[in-house]
XYZ file of C-alpha atoms in Angstrom:
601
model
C 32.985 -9.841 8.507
C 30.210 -6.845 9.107
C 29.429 -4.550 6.185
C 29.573 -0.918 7.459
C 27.462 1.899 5.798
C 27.393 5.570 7.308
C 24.432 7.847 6.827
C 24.968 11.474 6.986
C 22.249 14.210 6.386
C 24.927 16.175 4.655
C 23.168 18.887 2.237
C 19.613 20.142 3.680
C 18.695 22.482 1.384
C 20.381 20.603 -1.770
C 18.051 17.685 -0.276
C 21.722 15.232 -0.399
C 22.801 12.259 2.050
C 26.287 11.547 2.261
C 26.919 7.908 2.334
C 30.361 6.090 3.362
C 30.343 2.081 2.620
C 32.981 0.217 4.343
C 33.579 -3.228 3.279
C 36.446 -5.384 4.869
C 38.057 -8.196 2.654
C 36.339 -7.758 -0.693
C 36.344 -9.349 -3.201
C 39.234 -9.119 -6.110
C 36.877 -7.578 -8.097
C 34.467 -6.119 -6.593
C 30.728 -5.089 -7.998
C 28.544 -2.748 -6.646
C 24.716 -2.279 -7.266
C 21.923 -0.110 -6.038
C 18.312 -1.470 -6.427
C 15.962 -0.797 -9.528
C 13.266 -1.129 -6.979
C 11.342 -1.486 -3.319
C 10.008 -5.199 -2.671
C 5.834 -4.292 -2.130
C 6.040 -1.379 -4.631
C 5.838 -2.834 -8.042
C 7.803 -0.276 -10.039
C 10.696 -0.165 -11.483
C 12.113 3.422 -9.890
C 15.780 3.646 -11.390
C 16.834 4.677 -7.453
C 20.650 4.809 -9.074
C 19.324 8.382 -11.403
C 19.961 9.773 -7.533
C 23.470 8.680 -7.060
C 26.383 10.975 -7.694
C 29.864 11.557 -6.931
C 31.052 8.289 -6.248
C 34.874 7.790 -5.440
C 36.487 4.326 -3.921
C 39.266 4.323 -1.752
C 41.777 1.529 -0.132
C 43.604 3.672 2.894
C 44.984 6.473 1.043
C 45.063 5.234 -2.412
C 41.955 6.673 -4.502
C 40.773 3.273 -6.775
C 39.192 3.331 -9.533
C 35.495 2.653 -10.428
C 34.196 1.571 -13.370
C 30.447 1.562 -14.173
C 28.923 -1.407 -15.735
C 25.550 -0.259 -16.530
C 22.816 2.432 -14.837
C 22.799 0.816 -11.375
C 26.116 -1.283 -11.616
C 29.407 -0.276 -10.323
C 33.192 -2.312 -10.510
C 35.867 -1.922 -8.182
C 39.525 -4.015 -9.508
C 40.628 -4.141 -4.804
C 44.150 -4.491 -3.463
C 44.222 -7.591 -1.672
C 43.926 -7.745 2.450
C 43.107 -3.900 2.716
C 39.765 -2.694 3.809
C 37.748 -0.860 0.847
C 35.793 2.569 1.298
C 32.865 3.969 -1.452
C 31.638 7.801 -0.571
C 28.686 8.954 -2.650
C 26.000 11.460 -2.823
C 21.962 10.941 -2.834
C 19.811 13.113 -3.863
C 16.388 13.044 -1.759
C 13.700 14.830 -2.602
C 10.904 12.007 -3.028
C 8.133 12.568 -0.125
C 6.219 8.876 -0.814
C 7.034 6.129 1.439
C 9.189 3.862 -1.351
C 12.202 6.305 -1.590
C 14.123 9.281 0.325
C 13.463 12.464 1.264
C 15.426 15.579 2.812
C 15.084 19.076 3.618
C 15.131 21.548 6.967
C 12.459 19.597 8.543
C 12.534 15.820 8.112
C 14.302 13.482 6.591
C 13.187 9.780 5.341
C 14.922 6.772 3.419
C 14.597 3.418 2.215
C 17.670 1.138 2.023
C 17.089 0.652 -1.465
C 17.232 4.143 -2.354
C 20.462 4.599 -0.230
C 21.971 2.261 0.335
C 24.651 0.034 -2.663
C 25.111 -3.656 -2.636
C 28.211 -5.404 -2.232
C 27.403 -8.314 -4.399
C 28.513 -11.294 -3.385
C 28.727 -10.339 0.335
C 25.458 -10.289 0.879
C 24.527 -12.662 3.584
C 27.214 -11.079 5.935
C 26.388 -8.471 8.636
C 25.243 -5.263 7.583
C 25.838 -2.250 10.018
C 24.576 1.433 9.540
C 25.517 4.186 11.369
C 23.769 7.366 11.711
C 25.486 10.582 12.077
C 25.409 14.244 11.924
C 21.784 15.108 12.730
C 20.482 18.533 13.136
C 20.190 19.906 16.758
C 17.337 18.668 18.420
C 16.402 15.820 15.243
C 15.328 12.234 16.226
C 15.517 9.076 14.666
C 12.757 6.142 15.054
C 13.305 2.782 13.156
C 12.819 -0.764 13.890
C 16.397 -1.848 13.244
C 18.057 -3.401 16.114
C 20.196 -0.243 17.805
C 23.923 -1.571 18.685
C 24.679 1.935 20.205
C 22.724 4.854 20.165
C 22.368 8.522 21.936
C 19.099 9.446 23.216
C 18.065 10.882 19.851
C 18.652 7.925 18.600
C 21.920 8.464 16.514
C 24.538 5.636 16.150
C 25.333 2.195 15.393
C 22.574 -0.005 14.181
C 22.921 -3.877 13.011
C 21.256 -6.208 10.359
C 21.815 -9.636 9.981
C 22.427 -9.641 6.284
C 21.177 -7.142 3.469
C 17.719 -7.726 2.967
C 16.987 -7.475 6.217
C 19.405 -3.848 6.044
C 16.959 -2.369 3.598
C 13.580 -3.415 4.882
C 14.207 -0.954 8.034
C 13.452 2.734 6.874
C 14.682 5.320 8.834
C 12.881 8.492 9.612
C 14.908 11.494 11.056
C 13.767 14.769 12.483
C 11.204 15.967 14.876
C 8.058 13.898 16.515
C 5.598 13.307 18.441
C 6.222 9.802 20.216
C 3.735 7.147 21.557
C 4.088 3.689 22.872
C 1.619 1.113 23.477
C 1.728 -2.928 23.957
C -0.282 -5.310 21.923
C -0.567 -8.742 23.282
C 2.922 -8.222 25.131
C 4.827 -6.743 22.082
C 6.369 -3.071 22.685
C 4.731 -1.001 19.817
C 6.243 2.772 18.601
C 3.987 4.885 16.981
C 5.765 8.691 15.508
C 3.999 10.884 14.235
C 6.047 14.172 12.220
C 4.435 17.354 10.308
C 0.312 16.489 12.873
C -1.310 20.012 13.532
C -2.046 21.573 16.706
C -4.579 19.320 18.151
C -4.213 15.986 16.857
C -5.333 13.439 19.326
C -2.268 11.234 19.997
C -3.923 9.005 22.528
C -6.933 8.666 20.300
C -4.732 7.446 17.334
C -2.546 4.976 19.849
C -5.577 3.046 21.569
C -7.147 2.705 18.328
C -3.768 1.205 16.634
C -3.654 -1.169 19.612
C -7.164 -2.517 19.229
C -6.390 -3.147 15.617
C -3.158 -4.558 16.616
C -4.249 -6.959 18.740
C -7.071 -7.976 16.523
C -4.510 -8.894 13.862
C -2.126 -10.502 16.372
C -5.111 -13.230 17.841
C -6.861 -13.712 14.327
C -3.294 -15.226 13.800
C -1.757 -16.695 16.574
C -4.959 -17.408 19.162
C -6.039 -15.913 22.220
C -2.725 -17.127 24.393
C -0.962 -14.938 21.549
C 2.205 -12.616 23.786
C 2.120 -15.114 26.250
C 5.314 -17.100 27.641
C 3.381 -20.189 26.347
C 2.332 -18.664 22.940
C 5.990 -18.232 22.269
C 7.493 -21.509 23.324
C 5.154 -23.097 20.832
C 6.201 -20.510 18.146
C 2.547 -18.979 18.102
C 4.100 -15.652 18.796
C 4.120 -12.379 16.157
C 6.825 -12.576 13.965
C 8.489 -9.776 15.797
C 9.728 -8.281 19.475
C 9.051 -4.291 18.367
C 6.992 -2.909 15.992
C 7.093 0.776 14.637
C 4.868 3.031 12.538
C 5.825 6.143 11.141
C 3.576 8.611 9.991
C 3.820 11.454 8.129
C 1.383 14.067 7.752
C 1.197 16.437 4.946
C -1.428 18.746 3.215
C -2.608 15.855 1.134
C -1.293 12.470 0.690
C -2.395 9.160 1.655
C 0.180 6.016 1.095
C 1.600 2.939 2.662
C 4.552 0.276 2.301
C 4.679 -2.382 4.418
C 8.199 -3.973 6.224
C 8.904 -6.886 8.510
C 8.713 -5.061 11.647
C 7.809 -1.364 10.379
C 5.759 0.458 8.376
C 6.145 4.659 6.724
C 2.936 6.156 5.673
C 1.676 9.195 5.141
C -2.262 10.605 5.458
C -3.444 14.564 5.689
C -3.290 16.156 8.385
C -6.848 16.718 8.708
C -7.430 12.917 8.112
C -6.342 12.438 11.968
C -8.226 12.447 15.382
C -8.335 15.635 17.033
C -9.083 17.150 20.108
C -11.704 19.638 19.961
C -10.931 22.570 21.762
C -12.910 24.322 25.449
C -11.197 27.675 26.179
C -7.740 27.102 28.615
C -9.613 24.169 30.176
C -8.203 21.448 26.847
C -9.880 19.641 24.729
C -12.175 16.636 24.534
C -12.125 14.110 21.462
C -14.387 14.341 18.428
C -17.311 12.512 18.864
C -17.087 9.813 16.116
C -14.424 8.763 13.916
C -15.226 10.868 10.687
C -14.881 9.311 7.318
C -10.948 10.085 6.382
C -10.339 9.011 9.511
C -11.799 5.392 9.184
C -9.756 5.605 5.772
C -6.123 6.430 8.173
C -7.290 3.399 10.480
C -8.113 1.272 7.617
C -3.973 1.756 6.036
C -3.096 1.216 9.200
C -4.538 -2.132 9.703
C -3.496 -2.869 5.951
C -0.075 -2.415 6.295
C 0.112 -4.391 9.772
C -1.829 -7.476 8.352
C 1.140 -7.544 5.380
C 3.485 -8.377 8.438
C 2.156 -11.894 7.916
C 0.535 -11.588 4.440
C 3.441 -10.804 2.786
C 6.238 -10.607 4.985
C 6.177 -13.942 5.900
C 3.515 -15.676 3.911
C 4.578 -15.041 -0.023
C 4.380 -15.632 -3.442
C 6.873 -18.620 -4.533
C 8.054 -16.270 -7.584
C 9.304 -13.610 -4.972
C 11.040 -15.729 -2.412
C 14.169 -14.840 -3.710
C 14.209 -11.119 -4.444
C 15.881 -9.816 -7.703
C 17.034 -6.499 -7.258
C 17.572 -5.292 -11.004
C 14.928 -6.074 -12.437
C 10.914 -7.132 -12.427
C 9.433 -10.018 -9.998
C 6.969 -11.325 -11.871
C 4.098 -13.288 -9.790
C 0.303 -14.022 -10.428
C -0.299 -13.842 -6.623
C -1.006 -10.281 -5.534
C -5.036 -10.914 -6.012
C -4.237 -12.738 -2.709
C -1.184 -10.705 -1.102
C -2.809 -7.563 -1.872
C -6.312 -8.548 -2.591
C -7.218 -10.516 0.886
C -4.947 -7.947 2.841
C -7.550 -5.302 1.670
C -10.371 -7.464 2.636
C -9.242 -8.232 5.792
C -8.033 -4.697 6.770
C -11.507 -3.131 7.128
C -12.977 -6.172 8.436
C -10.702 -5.932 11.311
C -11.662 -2.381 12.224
C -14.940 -3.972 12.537
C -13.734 -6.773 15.081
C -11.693 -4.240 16.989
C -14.865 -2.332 17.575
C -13.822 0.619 15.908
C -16.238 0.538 13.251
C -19.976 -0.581 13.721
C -21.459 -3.342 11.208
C -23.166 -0.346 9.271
C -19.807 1.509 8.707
C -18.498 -1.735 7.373
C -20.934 -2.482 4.763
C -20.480 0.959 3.603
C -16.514 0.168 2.921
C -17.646 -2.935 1.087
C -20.140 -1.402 -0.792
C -17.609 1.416 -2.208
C -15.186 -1.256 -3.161
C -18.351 -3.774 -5.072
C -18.850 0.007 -6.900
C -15.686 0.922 -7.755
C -15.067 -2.482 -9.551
C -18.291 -2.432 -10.984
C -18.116 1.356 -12.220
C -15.069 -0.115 -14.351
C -15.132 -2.245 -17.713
C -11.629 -3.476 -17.423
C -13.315 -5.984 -15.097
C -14.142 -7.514 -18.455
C -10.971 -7.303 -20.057
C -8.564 -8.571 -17.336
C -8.800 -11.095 -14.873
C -6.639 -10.528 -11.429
C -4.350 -13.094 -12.182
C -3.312 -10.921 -15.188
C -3.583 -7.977 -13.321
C -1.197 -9.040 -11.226
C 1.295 -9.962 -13.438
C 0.891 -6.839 -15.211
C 1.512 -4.377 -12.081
C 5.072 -3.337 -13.594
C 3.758 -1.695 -16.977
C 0.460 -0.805 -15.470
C -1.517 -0.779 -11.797
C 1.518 2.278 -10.930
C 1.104 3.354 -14.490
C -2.273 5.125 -14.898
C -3.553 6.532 -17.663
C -7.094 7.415 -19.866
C -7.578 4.362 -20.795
C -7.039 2.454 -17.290
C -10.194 2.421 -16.042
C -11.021 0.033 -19.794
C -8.572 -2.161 -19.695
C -7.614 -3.300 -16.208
C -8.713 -4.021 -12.841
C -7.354 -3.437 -9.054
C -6.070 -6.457 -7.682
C -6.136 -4.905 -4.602
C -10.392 -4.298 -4.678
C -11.222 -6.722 -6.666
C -8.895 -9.213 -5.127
C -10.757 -8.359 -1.653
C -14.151 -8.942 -3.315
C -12.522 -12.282 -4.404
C -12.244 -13.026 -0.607
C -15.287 -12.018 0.416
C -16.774 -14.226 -2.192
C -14.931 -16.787 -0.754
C -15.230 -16.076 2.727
C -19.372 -16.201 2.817
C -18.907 -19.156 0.450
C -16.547 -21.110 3.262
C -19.740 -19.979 5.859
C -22.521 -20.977 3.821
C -21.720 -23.860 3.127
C -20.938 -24.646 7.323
C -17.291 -25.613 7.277
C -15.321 -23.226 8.209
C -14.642 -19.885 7.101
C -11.483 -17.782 5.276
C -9.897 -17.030 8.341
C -9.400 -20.536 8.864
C -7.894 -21.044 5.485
C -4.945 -17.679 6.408
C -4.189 -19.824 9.344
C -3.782 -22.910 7.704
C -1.180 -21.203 5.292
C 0.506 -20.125 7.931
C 0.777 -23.227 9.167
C 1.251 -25.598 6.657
C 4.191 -23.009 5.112
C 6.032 -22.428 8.203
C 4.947 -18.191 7.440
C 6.903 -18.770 4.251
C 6.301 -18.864 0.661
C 3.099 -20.210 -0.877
C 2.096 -20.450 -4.430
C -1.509 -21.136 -6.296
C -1.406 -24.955 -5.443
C -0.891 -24.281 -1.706
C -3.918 -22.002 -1.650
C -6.532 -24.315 -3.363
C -4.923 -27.452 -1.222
C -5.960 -24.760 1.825
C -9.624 -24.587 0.403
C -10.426 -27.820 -0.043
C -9.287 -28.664 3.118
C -11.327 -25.917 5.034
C -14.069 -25.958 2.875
C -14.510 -30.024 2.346
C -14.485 -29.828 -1.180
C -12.307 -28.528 -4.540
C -12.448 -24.780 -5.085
C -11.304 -25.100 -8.500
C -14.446 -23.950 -10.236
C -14.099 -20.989 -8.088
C -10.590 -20.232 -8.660
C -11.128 -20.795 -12.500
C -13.551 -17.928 -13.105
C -12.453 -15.635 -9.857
C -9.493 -15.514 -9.977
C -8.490 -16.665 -13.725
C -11.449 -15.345 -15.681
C -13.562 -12.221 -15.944
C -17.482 -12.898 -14.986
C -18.897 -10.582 -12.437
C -18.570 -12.211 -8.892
C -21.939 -13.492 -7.376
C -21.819 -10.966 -4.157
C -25.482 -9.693 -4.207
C -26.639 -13.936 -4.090
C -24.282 -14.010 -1.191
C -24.487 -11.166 0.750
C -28.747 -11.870 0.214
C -28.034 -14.866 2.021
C -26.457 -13.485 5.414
C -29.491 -10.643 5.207
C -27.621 -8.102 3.822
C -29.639 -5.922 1.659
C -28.022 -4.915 -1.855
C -29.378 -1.615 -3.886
C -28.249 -0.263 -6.674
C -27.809 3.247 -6.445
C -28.166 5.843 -9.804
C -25.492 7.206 -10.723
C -24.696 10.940 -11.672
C -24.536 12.424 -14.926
C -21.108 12.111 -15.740
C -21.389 8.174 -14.310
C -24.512 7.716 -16.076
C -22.457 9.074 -19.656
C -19.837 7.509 -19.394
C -17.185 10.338 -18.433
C -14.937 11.046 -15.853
C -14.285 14.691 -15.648
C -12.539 17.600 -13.957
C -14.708 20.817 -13.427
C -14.858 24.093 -12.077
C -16.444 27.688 -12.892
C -12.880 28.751 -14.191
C -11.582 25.540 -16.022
C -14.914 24.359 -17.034
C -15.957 20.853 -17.545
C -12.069 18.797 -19.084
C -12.817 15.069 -19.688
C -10.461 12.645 -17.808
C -11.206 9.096 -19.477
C -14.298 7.962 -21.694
C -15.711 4.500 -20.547
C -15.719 1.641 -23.231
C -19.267 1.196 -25.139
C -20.727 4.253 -23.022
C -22.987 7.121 -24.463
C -19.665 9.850 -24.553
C -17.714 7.233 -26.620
C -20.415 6.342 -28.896
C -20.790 10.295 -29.555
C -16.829 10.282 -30.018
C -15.572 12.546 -26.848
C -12.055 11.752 -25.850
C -9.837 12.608 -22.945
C -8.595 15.883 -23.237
C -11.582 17.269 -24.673
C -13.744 20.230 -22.799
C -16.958 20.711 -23.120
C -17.520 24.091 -23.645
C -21.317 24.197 -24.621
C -24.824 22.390 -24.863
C -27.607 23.545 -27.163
C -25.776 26.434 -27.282
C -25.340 27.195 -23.725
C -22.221 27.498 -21.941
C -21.311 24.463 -19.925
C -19.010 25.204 -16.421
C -20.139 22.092 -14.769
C -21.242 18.923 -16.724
C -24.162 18.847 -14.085
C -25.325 21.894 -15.750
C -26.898 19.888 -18.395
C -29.240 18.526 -15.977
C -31.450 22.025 -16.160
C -32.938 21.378 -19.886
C -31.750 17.879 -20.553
C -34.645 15.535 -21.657
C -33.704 12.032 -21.687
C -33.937 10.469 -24.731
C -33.514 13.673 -26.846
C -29.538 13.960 -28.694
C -27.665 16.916 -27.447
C -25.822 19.417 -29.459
C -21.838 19.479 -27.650
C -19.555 22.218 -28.845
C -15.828 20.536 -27.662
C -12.446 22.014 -27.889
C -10.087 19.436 -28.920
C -6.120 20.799 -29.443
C -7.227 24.350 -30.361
C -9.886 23.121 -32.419
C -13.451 23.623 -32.089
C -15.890 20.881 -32.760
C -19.326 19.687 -32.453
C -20.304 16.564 -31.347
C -23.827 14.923 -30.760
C -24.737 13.047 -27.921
C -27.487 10.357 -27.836
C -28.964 10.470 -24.015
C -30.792 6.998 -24.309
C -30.828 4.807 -22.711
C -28.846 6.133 -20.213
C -27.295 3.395 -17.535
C -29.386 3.742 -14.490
C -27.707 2.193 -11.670
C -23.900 3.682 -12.914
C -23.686 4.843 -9.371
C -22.626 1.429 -7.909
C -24.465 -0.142 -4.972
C -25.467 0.669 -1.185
C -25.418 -2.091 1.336
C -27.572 -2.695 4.278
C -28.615 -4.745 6.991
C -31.875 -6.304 6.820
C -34.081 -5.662 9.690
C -35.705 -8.947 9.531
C -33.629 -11.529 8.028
C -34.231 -15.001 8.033
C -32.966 -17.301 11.565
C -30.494 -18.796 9.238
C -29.208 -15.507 7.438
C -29.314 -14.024 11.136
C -26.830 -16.482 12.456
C -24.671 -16.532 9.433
C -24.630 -12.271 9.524
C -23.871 -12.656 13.493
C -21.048 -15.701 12.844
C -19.618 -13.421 10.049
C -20.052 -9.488 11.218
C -19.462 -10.652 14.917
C -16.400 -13.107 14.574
């Protein structure tokens, strides 16, 4: 029997969804539950604080419903007669992981709309979409059962995970289509200024597409063939939505979707010639590589996540935490393998490329938590502390996502170095070897040693488990890549990161463990308001009269209070700025061939 929810954007300027859940045959006592979180957000969001109103009903008999904790809700049923829930959500969240409405758009996730019928689960879930706005569209990968032009109507799931991995986005577009390697793609774009270059954005997306789609499934990949011998993309239609706002930058990946969001100024755009149009921009600026780069992240977790996952999250626990040690690799090798394939769809040259590795090697470098926790544990720990910054982050952890793609690369000019293969060959093996389903630790090192001809345990011991720097410069030396460190500026060189402006002056942000600005005792929260007696608006200010080597006098206001504070200027790290990349003009034959084999794969 089919599960029946109906959407309605009910309340536009009180930001509220009206939802009606229809359940046939339910159970004798029926429970009810709305998620705690979104599977590849690692947060516990308490979507139920958004839920209101809530009434049951079995034909016209109102039935009461009793609430068994914050997201829980109990239903005693009538036997044989067809239950009805109508609720109220409040939307007003504009990320990609929960729901959004006002007069212009509207956006959800199941799990922020949608309640469980526990127990019913695996039965069909339909959703029906109904009273849009005049002229409002809807785009989703869901499978439509029946829908108007605009999209509005009947769409099916097969059971209720696969119901809440299809957001919806409602309101007004702009609409592309393009076909990667024989799958229909949708690309909408909502809230782009006058301008943006549409076609740009869609042959772009394609390339990367189909770069993802072969580096998986082969060359015949879309083919009649491909498919009969199941080396086709785990999908018939793919969709992106984008949103574009004044500043914002996210992504969350689903099985055949994904919602982001960039600025507006991050996209292509045509520049104008009088009434004659517009050509493109020459190159693709810096933010823009950034756009193209989520973009290929989020399609890559189609199969790096959405297929392929951890063991510990095969079986998804709505209520509460998901623990797993695996998102170094989920995460981590996604992020190494998204800008790499902007390099093999030719929309980056090898140069640009470097540069996007270099900025990750600096940003883990630039933080001491590198010491302190290994990505394993950082992995684990993403509930209580990757979505929950604070001062002190920046000492005590480390990104599994950056560091876990410098883990790959480590591993992927390891594989080539050593002339037996290379990482993309171990992805593919995983794929294989787990059907595109779950994987734990054990399946990855078995995938090693069997590309790579030998154990990778040492490897996976101290890179993955432990907290020594990774050997990258020795590597990248070896395929003629040149590595420089790069000084860093004042504030880097200190040991501060700091907000600053000629009105707000120079407010500390976090104090780096064993750096020259703890060691002189400044904290986050303090400003600087003077040096030697002069009056401080930008830290970089100091760089007039300071003489390295010689203490500085710092007048700080600290919770109304004024204190002084001396600062010791020696030794002062030199290369805090992290480290430029380049290619070497002259490399070796043998570093030549393993840059080409590598940069050109």
């Amino acid at each position: 029997m089919t599960i029946g929810y109906r959407v309605e954007p009910a309340d536009l300027h009180g930001h509220q969804y009206a939802v009606t859940l229809r359940l046939t045959r339910p159970l004798a006592v029926q429970r009810f539950s709305l998620p705690a979180w979104i599977p590849g957000s690692y947060l516990i969001r308490e979507f139920a604080r958004h839920l209101s109103m809530l009434e049951a009903r079995q034909g016209t008999r109102r039935v009461h419903v009793r609430q068994i904790d914050k997201a829980t809700w109990e239903v005693a049923t009538r036997p044989g007669a067809v239950l009805e829930l109508r609720y109220r959500v409040y939307a007003f969240d504009t990320s990609v992981r929960a729901a959004f409405l006002d007069t212009e758009r509207g956006f959800f996730n199941g799990t922020s709309l949608l309640l469980r019928a526990e127990g019913c689960e695996s039965r069909p879930h339909r959703l029906e979409i109904r009273g849009l706005p005049r002229g409002w569209q809807v785009a989703t990968a869901m499978r439509a059962v029946r829908t108007n032009r605009a999209g509005a109507g009947l769409y099916e799931a097969a059971d209720y995970h696969e119901l809440v991995d299809h957001p919806f986005a409602l309101g007004h577009f702009w609409r592309g289509n393009f076909e990667a390697c024989g799958v229909p793609h949708e690309f909408v774009v909502a809230g782009a200024l006058p301008g943006f270059d549409g076609e740009r954005l869609l042959a772009d997306t394609r390339a990367i597409c189909e770069a993802q789609i072969r580096f998986w499934h082969g060359a015949a990949a879309g083919t009649s063939r491909a498919r009969a011998a199941h080396r086709a993309p785990p999908f018939d239609r793919y969709v992106l939505m984008l949103h574009a706002v004044d500043e914002g930058y996210g992504g969350l990946e689903h099985r055949a979707s994904t919602a982001l969001i960039c600025s507006r100024r991050d996209l292509p755009r045509r520049i104008s010639h009088g009434a004659g149009g517009g050509k493109p921009e020459a190159g693709p600026t810096d933010p823009y590589v950034t756009l193209l780069g989520l973009i290929s992240h989020e399609y890559f977790h189609s199969w790096n996540v959405k297929r392929l996952k951890p063991a510990d999250l095969a079986a998804i626990d709505y209520t509460r935490e998901n623990y797993t040690q695996l998102l170094w690799f989920f995460e981590g090798f996604t992020s190494y393998y998204d800008d790499l394939m902007l390099l093999r769809a030719q929309r980056i040259d090898a140069a640009r490329y470097l540069k996007l590795v270099a900025k990750a090697a600096s940003g883990v470098l630039a933080s001491p938590g590198r010491k302190v926790q290994s990505v394993a544990q950082s992995s684990f720990d993403a509930w209580i502390k990757y979505y929950r910054p604070d001062e002190n982050t920046v000492n005590a952890t480390v990104s599994y996502y950056t560091k876990g793609a410098l883990v790959a690369l480590a591993l992927d000019l390891t594989l080539r170095l050593e002339g037996h293969g290379a990482l993309d060959d171990v992805m593919r093996a995983l794929w294989s070897t787990s059907g595109g389903g779950p994987i734990d630790e054990d399946m990855i090192a078995q995938a090693l040693q069997k590309v790579g001809r030998r154990s990778f345990a040492g490897e996976l011991a101290a890179w993955i488990h432990g907290t020594p720097d990774l050997p990258l410069r020795t590597l990248l030396e070896r395929f003629g890549i040149a590595w420089r460190a790069e000084e860093g500026s004042l504030a880097q060189r200190l040991g501060l990161r700091v907000s600053e402006g000629a009105l707000t002056g120079v407010q500390v942000k976090s104090v780096s463990r064993g750096s020259l600005a703890e060691r002189a005792g400044l904290a986050a929260g303090d400003e600087l308001l003077a040096a030697d007696g002069w009056r401080l608006r930008r830290l970089d200010d100091l760089l007039s009269w300071l003489v390295p080597g010689t203490p500085v006098a710092l007048l700080v206001s600290r919770d109304q209070r004024i204190v002084l504070r001396r600062l010791d200027t020696a030794p002062m790290a030199a290369d805090a700025g992290g480290v430029a990349l380049s290619l070497v003009e002259t490399p070796s034959k043998s570093a030549l061939d393993l840059r080409r084999r590598w940069l050109h794969a």
